Coordinates of C-alpha atoms in Angstrom, one line a residue:
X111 CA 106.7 115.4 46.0
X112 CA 104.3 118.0 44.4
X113 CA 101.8 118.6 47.7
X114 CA 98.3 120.4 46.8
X115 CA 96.4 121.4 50.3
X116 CA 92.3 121.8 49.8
X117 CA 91.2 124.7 52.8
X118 CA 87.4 124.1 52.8
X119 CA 84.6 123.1 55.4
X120 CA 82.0 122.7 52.6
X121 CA 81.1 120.0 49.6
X122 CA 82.7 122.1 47.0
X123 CA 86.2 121.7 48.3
X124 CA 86.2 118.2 49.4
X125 CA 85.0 117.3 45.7
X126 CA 87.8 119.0 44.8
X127 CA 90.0 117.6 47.0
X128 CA 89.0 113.7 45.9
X129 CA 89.0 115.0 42.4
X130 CA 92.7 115.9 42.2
X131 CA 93.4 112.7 43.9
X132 CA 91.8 110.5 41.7
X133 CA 93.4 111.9 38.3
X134 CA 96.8 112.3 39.5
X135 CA 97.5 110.0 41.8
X136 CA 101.1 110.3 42.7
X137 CA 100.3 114.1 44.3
X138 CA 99.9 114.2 47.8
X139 CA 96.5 116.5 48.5
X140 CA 95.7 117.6 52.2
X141 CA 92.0 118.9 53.3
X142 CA 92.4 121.2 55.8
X143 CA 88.6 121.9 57.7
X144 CA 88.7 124.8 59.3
X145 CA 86.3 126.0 62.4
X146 CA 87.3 123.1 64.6
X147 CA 84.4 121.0 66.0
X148 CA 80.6 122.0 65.2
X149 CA 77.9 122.1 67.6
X150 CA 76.5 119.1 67.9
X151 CA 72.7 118.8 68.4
X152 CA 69.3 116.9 66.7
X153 CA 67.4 120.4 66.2
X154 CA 66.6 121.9 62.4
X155 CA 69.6 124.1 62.1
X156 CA 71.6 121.5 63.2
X157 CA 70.8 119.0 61.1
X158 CA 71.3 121.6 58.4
X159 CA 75.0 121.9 59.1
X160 CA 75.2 118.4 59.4
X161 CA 74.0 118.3 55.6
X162 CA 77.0 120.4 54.8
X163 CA 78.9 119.5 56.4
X164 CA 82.4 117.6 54.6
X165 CA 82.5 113.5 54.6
X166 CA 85.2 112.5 56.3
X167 CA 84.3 109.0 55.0
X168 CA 84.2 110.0 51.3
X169 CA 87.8 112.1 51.6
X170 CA 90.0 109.2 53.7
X171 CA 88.7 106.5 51.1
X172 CA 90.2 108.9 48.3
X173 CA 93.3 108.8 50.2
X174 CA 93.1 112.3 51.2
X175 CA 94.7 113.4 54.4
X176 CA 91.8 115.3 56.4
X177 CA 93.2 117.4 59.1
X178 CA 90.3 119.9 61.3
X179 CA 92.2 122.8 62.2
X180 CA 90.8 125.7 64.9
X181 CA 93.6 127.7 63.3
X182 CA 94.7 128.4 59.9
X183 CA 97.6 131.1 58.3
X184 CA 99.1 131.5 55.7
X185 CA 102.5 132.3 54.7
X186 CA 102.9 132.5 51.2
X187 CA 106.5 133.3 51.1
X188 CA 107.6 130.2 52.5
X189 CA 104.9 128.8 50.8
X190 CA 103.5 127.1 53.7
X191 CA 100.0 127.1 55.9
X192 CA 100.4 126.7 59.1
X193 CA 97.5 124.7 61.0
X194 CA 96.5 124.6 64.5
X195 CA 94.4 121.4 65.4
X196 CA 94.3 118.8 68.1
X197 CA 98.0 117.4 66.8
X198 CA 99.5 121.0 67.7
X199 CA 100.8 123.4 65.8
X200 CA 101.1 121.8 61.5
X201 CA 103.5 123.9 59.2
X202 CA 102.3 122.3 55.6
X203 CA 104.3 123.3 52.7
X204 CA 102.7 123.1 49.6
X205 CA 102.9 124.1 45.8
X206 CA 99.4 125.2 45.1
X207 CA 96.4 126.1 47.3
X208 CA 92.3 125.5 46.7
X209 CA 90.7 128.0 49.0
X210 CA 87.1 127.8 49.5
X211 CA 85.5 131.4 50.4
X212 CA 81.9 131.5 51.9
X213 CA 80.0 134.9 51.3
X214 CA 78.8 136.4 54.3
X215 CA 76.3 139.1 55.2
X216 CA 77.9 142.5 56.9
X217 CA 76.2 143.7 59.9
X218 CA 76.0 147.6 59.5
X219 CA 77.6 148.6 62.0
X220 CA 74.5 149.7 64.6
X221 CA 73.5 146.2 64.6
X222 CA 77.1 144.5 65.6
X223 CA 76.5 145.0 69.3
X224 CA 73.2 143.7 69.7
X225 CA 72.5 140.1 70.8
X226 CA 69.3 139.3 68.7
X227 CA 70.6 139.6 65.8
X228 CA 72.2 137.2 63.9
X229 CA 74.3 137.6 60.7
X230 CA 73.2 134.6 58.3
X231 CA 74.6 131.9 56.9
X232 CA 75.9 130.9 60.3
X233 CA 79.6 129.4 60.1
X234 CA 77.9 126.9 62.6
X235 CA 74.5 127.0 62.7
X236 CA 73.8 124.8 65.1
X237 CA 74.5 127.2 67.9
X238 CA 71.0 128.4 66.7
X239 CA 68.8 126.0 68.7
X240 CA 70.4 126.1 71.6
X241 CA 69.8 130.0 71.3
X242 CA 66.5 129.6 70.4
X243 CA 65.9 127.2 73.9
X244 CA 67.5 129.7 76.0
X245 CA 66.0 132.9 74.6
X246 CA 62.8 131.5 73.4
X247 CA 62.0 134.5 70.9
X248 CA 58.4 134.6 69.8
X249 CA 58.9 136.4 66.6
X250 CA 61.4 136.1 64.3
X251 CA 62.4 138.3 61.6
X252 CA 64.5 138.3 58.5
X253 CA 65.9 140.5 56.1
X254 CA 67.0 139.8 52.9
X255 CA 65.9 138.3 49.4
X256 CA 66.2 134.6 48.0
X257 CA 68.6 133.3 50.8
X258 CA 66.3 134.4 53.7
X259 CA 64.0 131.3 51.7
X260 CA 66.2 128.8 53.4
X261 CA 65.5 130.2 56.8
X262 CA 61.8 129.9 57.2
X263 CA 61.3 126.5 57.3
X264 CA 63.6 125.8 60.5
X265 CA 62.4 128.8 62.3
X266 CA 59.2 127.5 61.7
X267 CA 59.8 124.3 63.2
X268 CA 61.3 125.8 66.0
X269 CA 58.3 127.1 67.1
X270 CA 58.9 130.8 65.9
X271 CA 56.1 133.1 64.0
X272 CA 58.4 134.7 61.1
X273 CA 58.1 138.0 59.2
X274 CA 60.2 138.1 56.2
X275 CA 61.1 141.6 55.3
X276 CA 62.0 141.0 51.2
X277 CA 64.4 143.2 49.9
X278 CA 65.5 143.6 46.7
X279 CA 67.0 140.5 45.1
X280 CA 67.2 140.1 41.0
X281 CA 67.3 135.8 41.8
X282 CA 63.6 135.9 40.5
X283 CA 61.4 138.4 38.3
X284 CA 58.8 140.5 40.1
X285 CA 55.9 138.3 38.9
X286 CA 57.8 135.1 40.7
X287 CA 58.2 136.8 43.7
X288 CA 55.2 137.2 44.0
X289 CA 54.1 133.2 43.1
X290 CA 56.6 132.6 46.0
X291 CA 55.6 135.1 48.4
X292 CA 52.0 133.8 48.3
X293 CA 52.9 130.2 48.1
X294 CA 54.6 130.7 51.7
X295 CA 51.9 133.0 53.7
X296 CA 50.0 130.0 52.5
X297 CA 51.8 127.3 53.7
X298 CA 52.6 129.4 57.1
X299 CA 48.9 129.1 58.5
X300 CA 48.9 132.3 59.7
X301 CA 52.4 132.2 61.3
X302 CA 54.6 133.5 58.5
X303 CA 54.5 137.6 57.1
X304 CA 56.2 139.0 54.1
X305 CA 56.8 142.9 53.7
X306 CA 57.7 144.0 50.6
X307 CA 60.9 146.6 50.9
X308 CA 62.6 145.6 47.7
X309 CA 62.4 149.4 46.7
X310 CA 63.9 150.6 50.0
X311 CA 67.4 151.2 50.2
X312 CA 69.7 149.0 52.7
X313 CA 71.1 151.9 54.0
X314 CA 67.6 154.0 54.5
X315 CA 67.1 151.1 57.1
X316 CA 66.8 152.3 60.7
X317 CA 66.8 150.0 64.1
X318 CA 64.9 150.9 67.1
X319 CA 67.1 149.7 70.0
X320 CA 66.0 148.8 73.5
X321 CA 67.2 149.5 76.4
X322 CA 69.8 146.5 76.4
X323 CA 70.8 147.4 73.4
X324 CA 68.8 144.5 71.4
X325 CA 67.0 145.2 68.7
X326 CA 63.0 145.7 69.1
X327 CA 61.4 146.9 65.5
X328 CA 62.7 148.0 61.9
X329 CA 61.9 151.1 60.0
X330 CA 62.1 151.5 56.5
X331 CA 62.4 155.2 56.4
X332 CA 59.0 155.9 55.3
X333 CA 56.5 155.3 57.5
X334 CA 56.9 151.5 57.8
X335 CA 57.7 149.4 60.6
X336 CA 58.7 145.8 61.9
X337 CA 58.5 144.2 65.3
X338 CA 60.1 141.2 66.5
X339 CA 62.6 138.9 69.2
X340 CA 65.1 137.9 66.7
X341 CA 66.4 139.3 63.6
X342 CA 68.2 137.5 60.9
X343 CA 70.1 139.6 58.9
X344 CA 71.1 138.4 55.0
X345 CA 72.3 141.4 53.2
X346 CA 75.0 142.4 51.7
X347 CA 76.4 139.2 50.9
X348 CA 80.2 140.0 51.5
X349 CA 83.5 137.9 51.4
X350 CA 84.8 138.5 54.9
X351 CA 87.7 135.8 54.6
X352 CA 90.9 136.9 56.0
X353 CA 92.5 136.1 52.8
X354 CA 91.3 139.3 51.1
X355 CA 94.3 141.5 53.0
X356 CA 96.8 139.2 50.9
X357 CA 98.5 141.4 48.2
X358 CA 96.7 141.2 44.7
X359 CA 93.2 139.5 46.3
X360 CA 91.1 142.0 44.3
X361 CA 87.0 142.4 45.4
X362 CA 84.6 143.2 42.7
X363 CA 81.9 146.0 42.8
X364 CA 79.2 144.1 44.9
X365 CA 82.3 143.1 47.6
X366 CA 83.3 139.4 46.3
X367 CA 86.8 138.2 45.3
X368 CA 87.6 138.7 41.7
X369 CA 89.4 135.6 40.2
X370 CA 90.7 134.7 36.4
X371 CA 88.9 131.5 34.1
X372 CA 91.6 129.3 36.4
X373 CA 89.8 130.9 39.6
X374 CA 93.5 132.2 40.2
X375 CA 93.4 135.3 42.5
X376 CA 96.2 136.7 45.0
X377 CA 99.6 135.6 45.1
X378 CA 100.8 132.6 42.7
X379 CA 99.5 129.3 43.6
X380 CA 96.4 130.3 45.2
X381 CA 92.5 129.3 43.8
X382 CA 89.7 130.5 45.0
X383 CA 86.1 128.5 44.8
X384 CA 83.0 129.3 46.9
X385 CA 79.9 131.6 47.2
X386 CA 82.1 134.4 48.1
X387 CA 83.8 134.5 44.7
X388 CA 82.3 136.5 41.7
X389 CA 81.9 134.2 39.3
X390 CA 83.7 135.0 35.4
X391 CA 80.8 135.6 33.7
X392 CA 82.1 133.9 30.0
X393 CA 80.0 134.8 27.1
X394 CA 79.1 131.5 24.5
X395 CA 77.7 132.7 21.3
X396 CA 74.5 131.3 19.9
X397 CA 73.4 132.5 16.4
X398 CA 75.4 135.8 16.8
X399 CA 74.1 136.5 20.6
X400 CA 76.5 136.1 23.8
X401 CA 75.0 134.3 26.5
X402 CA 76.2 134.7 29.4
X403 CA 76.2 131.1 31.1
X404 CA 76.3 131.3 34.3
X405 CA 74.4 130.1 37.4
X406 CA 73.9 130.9 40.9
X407 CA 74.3 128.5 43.9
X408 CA 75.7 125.4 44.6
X409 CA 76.1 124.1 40.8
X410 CA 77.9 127.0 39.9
X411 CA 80.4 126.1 43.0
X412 CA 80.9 122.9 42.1
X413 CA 81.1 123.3 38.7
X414 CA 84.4 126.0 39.6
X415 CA 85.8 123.5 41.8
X416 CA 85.7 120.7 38.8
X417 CA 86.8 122.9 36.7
X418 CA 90.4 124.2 39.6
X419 CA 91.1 120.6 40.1
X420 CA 91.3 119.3 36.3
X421 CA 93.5 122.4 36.0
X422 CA 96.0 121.5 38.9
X423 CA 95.4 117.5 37.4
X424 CA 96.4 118.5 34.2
X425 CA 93.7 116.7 33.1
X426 CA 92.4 117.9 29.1
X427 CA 89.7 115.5 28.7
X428 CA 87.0 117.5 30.1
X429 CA 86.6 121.1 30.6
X430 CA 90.2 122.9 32.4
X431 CA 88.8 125.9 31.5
X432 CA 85.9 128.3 33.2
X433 CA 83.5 128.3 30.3
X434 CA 80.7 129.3 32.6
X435 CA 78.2 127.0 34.6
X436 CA 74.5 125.8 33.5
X437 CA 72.8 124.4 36.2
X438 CA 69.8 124.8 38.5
X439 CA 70.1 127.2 41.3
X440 CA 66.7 125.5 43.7
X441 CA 65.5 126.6 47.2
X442 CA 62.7 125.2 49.2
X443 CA 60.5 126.9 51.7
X444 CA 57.5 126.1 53.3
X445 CA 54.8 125.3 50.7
X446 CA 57.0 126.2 47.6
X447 CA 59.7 124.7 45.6
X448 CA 61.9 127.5 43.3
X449 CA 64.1 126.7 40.5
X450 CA 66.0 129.4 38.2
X451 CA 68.2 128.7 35.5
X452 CA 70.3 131.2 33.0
X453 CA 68.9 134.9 33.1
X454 CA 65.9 136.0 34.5
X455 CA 64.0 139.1 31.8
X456 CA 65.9 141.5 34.3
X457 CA 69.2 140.2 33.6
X458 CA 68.5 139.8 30.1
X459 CA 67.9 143.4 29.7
X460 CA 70.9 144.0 32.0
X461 CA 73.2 141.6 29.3
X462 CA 72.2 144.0 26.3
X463 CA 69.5 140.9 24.7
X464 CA 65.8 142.3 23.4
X465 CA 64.0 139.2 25.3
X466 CA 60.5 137.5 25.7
X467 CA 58.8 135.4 27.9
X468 CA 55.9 133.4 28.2
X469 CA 54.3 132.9 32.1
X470 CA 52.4 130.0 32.2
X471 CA 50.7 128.7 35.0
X472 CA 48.9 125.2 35.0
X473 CA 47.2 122.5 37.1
X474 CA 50.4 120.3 38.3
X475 CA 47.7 117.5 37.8
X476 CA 49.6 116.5 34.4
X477 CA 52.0 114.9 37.3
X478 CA 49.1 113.2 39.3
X479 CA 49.1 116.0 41.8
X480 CA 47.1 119.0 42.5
X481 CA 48.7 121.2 43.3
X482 CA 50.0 124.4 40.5
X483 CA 53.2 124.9 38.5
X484 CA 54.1 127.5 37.5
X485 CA 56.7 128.4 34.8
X486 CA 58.7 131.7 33.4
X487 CA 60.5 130.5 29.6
X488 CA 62.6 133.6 28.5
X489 CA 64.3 134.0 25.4
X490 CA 66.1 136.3 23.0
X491 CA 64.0 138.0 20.3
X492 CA 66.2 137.4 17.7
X493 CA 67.6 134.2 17.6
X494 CA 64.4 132.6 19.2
X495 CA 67.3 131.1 21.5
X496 CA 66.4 129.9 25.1
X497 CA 68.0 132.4 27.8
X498 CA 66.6 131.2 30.9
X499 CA 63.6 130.0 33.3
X500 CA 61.8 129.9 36.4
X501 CA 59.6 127.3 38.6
X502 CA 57.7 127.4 41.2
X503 CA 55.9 124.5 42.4
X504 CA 54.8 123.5 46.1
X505 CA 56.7 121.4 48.1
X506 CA 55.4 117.7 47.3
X507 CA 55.8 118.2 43.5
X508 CA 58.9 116.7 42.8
X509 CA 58.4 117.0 38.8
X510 CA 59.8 120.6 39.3
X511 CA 63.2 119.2 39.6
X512 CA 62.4 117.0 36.2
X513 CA 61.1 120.1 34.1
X514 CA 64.1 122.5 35.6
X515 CA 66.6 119.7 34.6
X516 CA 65.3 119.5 31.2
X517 CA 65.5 123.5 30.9
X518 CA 68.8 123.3 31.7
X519 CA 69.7 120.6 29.0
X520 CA 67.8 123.2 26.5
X521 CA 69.4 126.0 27.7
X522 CA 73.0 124.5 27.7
X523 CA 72.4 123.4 24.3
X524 CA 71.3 126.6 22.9
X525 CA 67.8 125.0 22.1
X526 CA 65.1 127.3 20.0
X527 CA 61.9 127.8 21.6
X528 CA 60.7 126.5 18.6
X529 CA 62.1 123.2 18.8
X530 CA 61.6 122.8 22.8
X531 CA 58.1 122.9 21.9
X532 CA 57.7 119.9 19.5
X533 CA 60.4 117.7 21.7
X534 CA 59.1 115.0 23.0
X535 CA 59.5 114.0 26.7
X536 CA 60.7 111.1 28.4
X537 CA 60.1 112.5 31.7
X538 CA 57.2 114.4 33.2
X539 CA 56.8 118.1 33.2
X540 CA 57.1 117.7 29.3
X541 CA 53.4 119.0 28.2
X542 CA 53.6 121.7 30.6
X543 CA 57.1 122.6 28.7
X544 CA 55.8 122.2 25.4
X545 CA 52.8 124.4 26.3
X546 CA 54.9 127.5 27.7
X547 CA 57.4 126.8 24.4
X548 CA 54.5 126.9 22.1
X549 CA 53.1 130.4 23.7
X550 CA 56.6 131.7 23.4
X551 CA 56.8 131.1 19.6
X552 CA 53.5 132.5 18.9
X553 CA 54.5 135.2 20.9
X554 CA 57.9 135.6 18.6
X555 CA 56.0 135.1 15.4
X556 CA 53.7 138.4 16.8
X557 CA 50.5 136.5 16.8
X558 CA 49.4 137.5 20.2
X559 CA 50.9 140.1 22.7
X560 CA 50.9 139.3 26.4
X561 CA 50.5 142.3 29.2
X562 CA 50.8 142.2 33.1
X563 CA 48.7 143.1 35.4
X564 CA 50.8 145.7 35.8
X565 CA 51.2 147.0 32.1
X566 CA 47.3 146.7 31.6
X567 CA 46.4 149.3 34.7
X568 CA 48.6 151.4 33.5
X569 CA 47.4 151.5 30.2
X570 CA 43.9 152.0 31.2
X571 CA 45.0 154.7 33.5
X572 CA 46.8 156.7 30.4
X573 CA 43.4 156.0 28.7
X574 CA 44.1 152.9 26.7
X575 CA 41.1 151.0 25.2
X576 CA 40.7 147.7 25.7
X577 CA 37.9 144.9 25.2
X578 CA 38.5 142.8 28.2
X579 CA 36.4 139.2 27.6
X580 CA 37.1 137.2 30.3
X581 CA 37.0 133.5 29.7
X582 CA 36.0 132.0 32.4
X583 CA 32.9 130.0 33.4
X584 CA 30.2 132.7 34.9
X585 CA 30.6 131.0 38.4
X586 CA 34.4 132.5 38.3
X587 CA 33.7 135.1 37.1
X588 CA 31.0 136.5 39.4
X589 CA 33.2 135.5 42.4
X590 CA 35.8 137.9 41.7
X591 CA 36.9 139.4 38.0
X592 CA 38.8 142.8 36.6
X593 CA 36.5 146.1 36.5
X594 CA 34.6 146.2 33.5
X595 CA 35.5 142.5 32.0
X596 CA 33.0 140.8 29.9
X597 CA 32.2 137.6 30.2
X598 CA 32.2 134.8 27.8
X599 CA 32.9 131.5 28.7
X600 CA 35.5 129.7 26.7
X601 CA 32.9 127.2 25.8
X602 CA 30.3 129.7 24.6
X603 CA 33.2 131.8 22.9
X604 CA 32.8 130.3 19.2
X605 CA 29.1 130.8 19.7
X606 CA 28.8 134.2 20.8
X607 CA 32.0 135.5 19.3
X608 CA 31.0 137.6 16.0
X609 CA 27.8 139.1 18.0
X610 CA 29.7 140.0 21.0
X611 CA 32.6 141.0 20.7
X612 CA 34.0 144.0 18.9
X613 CA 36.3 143.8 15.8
X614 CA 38.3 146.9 16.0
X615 CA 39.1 146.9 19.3
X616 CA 42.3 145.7 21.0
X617 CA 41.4 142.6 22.9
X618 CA 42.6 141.4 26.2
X619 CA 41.9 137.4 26.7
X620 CA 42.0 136.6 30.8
X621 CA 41.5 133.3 32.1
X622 CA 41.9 131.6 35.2
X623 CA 45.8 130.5 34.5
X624 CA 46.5 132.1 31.0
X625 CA 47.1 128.6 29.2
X626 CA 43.0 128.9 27.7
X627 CA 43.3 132.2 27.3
X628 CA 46.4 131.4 24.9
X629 CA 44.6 128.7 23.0
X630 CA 41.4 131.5 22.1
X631 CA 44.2 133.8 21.4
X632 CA 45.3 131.0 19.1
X633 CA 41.9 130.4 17.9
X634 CA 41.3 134.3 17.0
X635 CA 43.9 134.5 15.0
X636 CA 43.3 132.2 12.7
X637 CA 40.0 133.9 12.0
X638 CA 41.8 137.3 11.2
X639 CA 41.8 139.6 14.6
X640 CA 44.7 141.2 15.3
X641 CA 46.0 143.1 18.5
X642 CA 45.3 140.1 20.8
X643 CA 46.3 140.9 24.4
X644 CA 46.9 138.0 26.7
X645 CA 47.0 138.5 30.9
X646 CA 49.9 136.9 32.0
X647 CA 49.5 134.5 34.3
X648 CA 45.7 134.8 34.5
X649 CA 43.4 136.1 37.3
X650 CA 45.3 133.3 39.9
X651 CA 48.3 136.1 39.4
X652 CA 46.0 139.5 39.9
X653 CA 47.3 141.5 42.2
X654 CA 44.8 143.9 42.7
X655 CA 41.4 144.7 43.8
X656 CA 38.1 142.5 41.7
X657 CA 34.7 143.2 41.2
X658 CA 32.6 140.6 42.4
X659 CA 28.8 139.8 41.8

């Protein structure tokens, strides 16, 4: 009998696992959970292993056998693995193998020895809060980029103040980040930090050791320092399995396994799935443009384990092939919901495409809640083709998750910006959609131009001139607005427009969240100006110093 054994403590491999089962019955399919029995506990990092951790339930009603092993090796000339667990020692023969490979971060090696610090994700995190209770730190700090989001929340409720030192991550743009960033100091109440190191160098970072040998503070190499009790440490995300000493396991530049479109890797018979696998990134093409269509995160890993296990099925009813995963990559921290889907502008420069985006940010009250949204569409120049998007949204707006799973339907289907914006919605989150779509193609058709806050101070500072009318009402505006705005209220603008403001001057619209400064830009096109500047993301997305009064 043709045997298939499933090596995984996670979702991804016991999908896979049940999967196989289901479409070809007659093969006998072992899950093997590896890492023995977890820490048991009710605190917040152990109910987030309990969350991942694999449903025995789910696999034993599949008819999978489930074994938890403290032990596993393999031995791939006899084709066999050979299992430790509470039964003894197992010597499984099988035909072919799913492994599943979790990426892990690499302590440098100055930091290995020293006992408040804690390489992250934990293979069982639950050992956390019993660490937590018997140390009682005061301050936690962690370093890293989008995965450190995950962390904040439990440390929080653990009773810890947190710094998070951001490095560079190209999850987000810049201009998200910084959404995110401010969402989270907001939501912390005074108990959470960010420092910005993303343009500091892993390697230029330097521990100050105590006398125990624990860490006490970080330097950056410059000048800057952090203090703090515990120290999470995220970066580099490294696959650290075992399995990469087997002959013909390859690693890829940034340290994770290498595997074909049939996640083969190593000697014959083996798959590999998991966040410690680089992902094939398989072009599609849309109107002469390759897209590369692949996501981050857990739908990306699931997607590669649906797509081994119709392969070892031989299932041809739905995809056997890698073709690349769509899908929402979503994290949640204190005060802020984040979604990202297809390339962010970075990686669309990165990919070779000439892009655009639109930044919109709006009142979430089109869901019947207060509380912002706001929304990155990026697409290609050329074909007008969707490449990718970003949300942020807080916590309690649940819509997020309805506008990202729309994006993703747009972006799978190689949607125009054009038609996203006259589609009409079933769910909510659609106006906001239609809005950001509609800036995008008025962007494409070179009706208006938008500039950053960033872009615009620089401009100024090479000696650019620019009318800046601010739009806002004069309350606004004398509470905090850019050097040397003017002021006209939207309101007041048709009024006061061919008096007031100048016609051969390039003009920068600035609003509170962009969307009215889009609709004058809209509005003073139609009546014949040209070079129309719009501020990205409004004055709720200035970064720097205002003029008040």
């Amino acid at each position: 009998m043709r045997r298939i054994v499933v090596i995984s403590s996670g979702l991804a491999g016991a999908k896979a696992a049940t999967r196989i089962k289901r479409l070809s019955p007659e093969v006998e399919v072992n899950l093997v959970v590896p890492g023995g029995e977890e820490t048991a506990g009710d605190g917040p990092f152990s109910r987030m292993g309990e969350s991942r951790r694999v449903s025995e339930a789910l696999t034993e009603a599949r008819q999978v056998g489930v074994i938890k092993a403290s032990e596993v090796q393999f031995d791939f000339e006899q084709n066999q693995v050979n299992v430790r667990s509470q039964r003894g020692l197992l010597q499984i023969r099988f035909n072919e193998v799913v492994l599943e490979v979790e990426a892990s971060a690499r302590l440098p090696r100055n930091l290995r020895a020293a006992g408040n610090v804690v390489p992250w994700p934990l293979e069982d995190s639950a050992v956390l809060d019993s660490w937590i209770q018997e140390t009682k730190p005061g301050r936690a700090v962690i370093v890293g980029g989008g995965i450190a989001l995950e962390l904040i929340a439990p440390l929080l409720e653990s009773g810890l103040a947190v710094t998070w030192v951001r490095t560079e991550d190209g999850s987000y743009d810049p201009d998200m980040w910084d959404v995110i960033e401010r969402r989270i100091i907001e939501a912390g109440n005074g108990r959470v930090d960010v420092e910005d190191w993303t343009d500091v160098r892993v390697e230029s970072l330097v521990p100050v050791l105590g006398e125990d040998g624990s860490v006490q503070s970080l330097q950056d190499g410059r000048g800057g320092e952090v203090a703090g009790d515990a120290f999470f440490w995220t970066i580099p995300q490294r696959a650290l399995h075992p399995i990469i000493a087997q002959p013909g396991v390859e690693l890829d530049a940034s340290g994770l396994i290498a595997v074909d479109e049939h996640f083969r890797s190593g000697p014959e018979g083996l798959h590999i799935i998991g966040s410690g696998v680089s992902l094939p990134r398989l072009p599609r093409k849309t109107n002469g443009s390759s897209v590369p269509s692949v996501a981050m995160g857990e739908a990306a890993i699931l997607a590669s384990a649906r797509v081994v296990a119709n392969h070892l099925a031989g299932f041809v009813g739905d995809t056997a092939v890698w073709q690349g995963a769509s899908g929402v990559f979503r994290a949640s921290a204190p005060g802020v919901t984040v979604c990202k889907l297809g390339l962010t502008s970075e990686e669309a420069t990165a990919n070779g495409f000439d892009s655009e985006f639109a930044l919109l940010r709006t009142s979430a009250s089109l869901f019947s809640n207060a509380e912002p949204v706001t929304v990155k569409l990026i697409c290609d120049k050329h074909s007008h083709v969707l490449l990718g998007a970003q949300i942020v949204a807080s916590e309690s707006c649940g819509q997020a998750d309805t506008i990202a799973n729309t994006v993703n339907v747009a972006i799978a289907s190689s949607m125009t910006v054009e038609r996203l914006s006259v589609l009409d919605f079933a769910g909510g989150g659609g106006e906001l959609l239609q809005r950001a779509a509609s800036i995008l193609s008025n962007k494409l058709m070179y009706r208006f131009y938008g500039i950053s806050a960033e872009e615009l101070v620089a401009s100024k500072e090479a000696g650019a001139n620019f009318f800046m009318l601010d739009l806002r009402d004069n309350m606004a505006w004398k509470d905090g607005h850019i050097p040397d705005a003017y002021n006209i209220p939207y309101t007041q603008l048709k009024k006061r427009l061919q008096d007031e403001v100048p016609r051969f001057t390039p003009i920068v619209l600035i609003s509170r969240t962009s969307d009215v400064a889009y609709s004058a830009a809209c509005q003073l096109y139609g009546l014949g100006a040209k070079d129309l500047y719009v501020l990205d993301g409004g004055m709720e997305m200035w970064p720097y110093e205002v003029m008040k009064g």
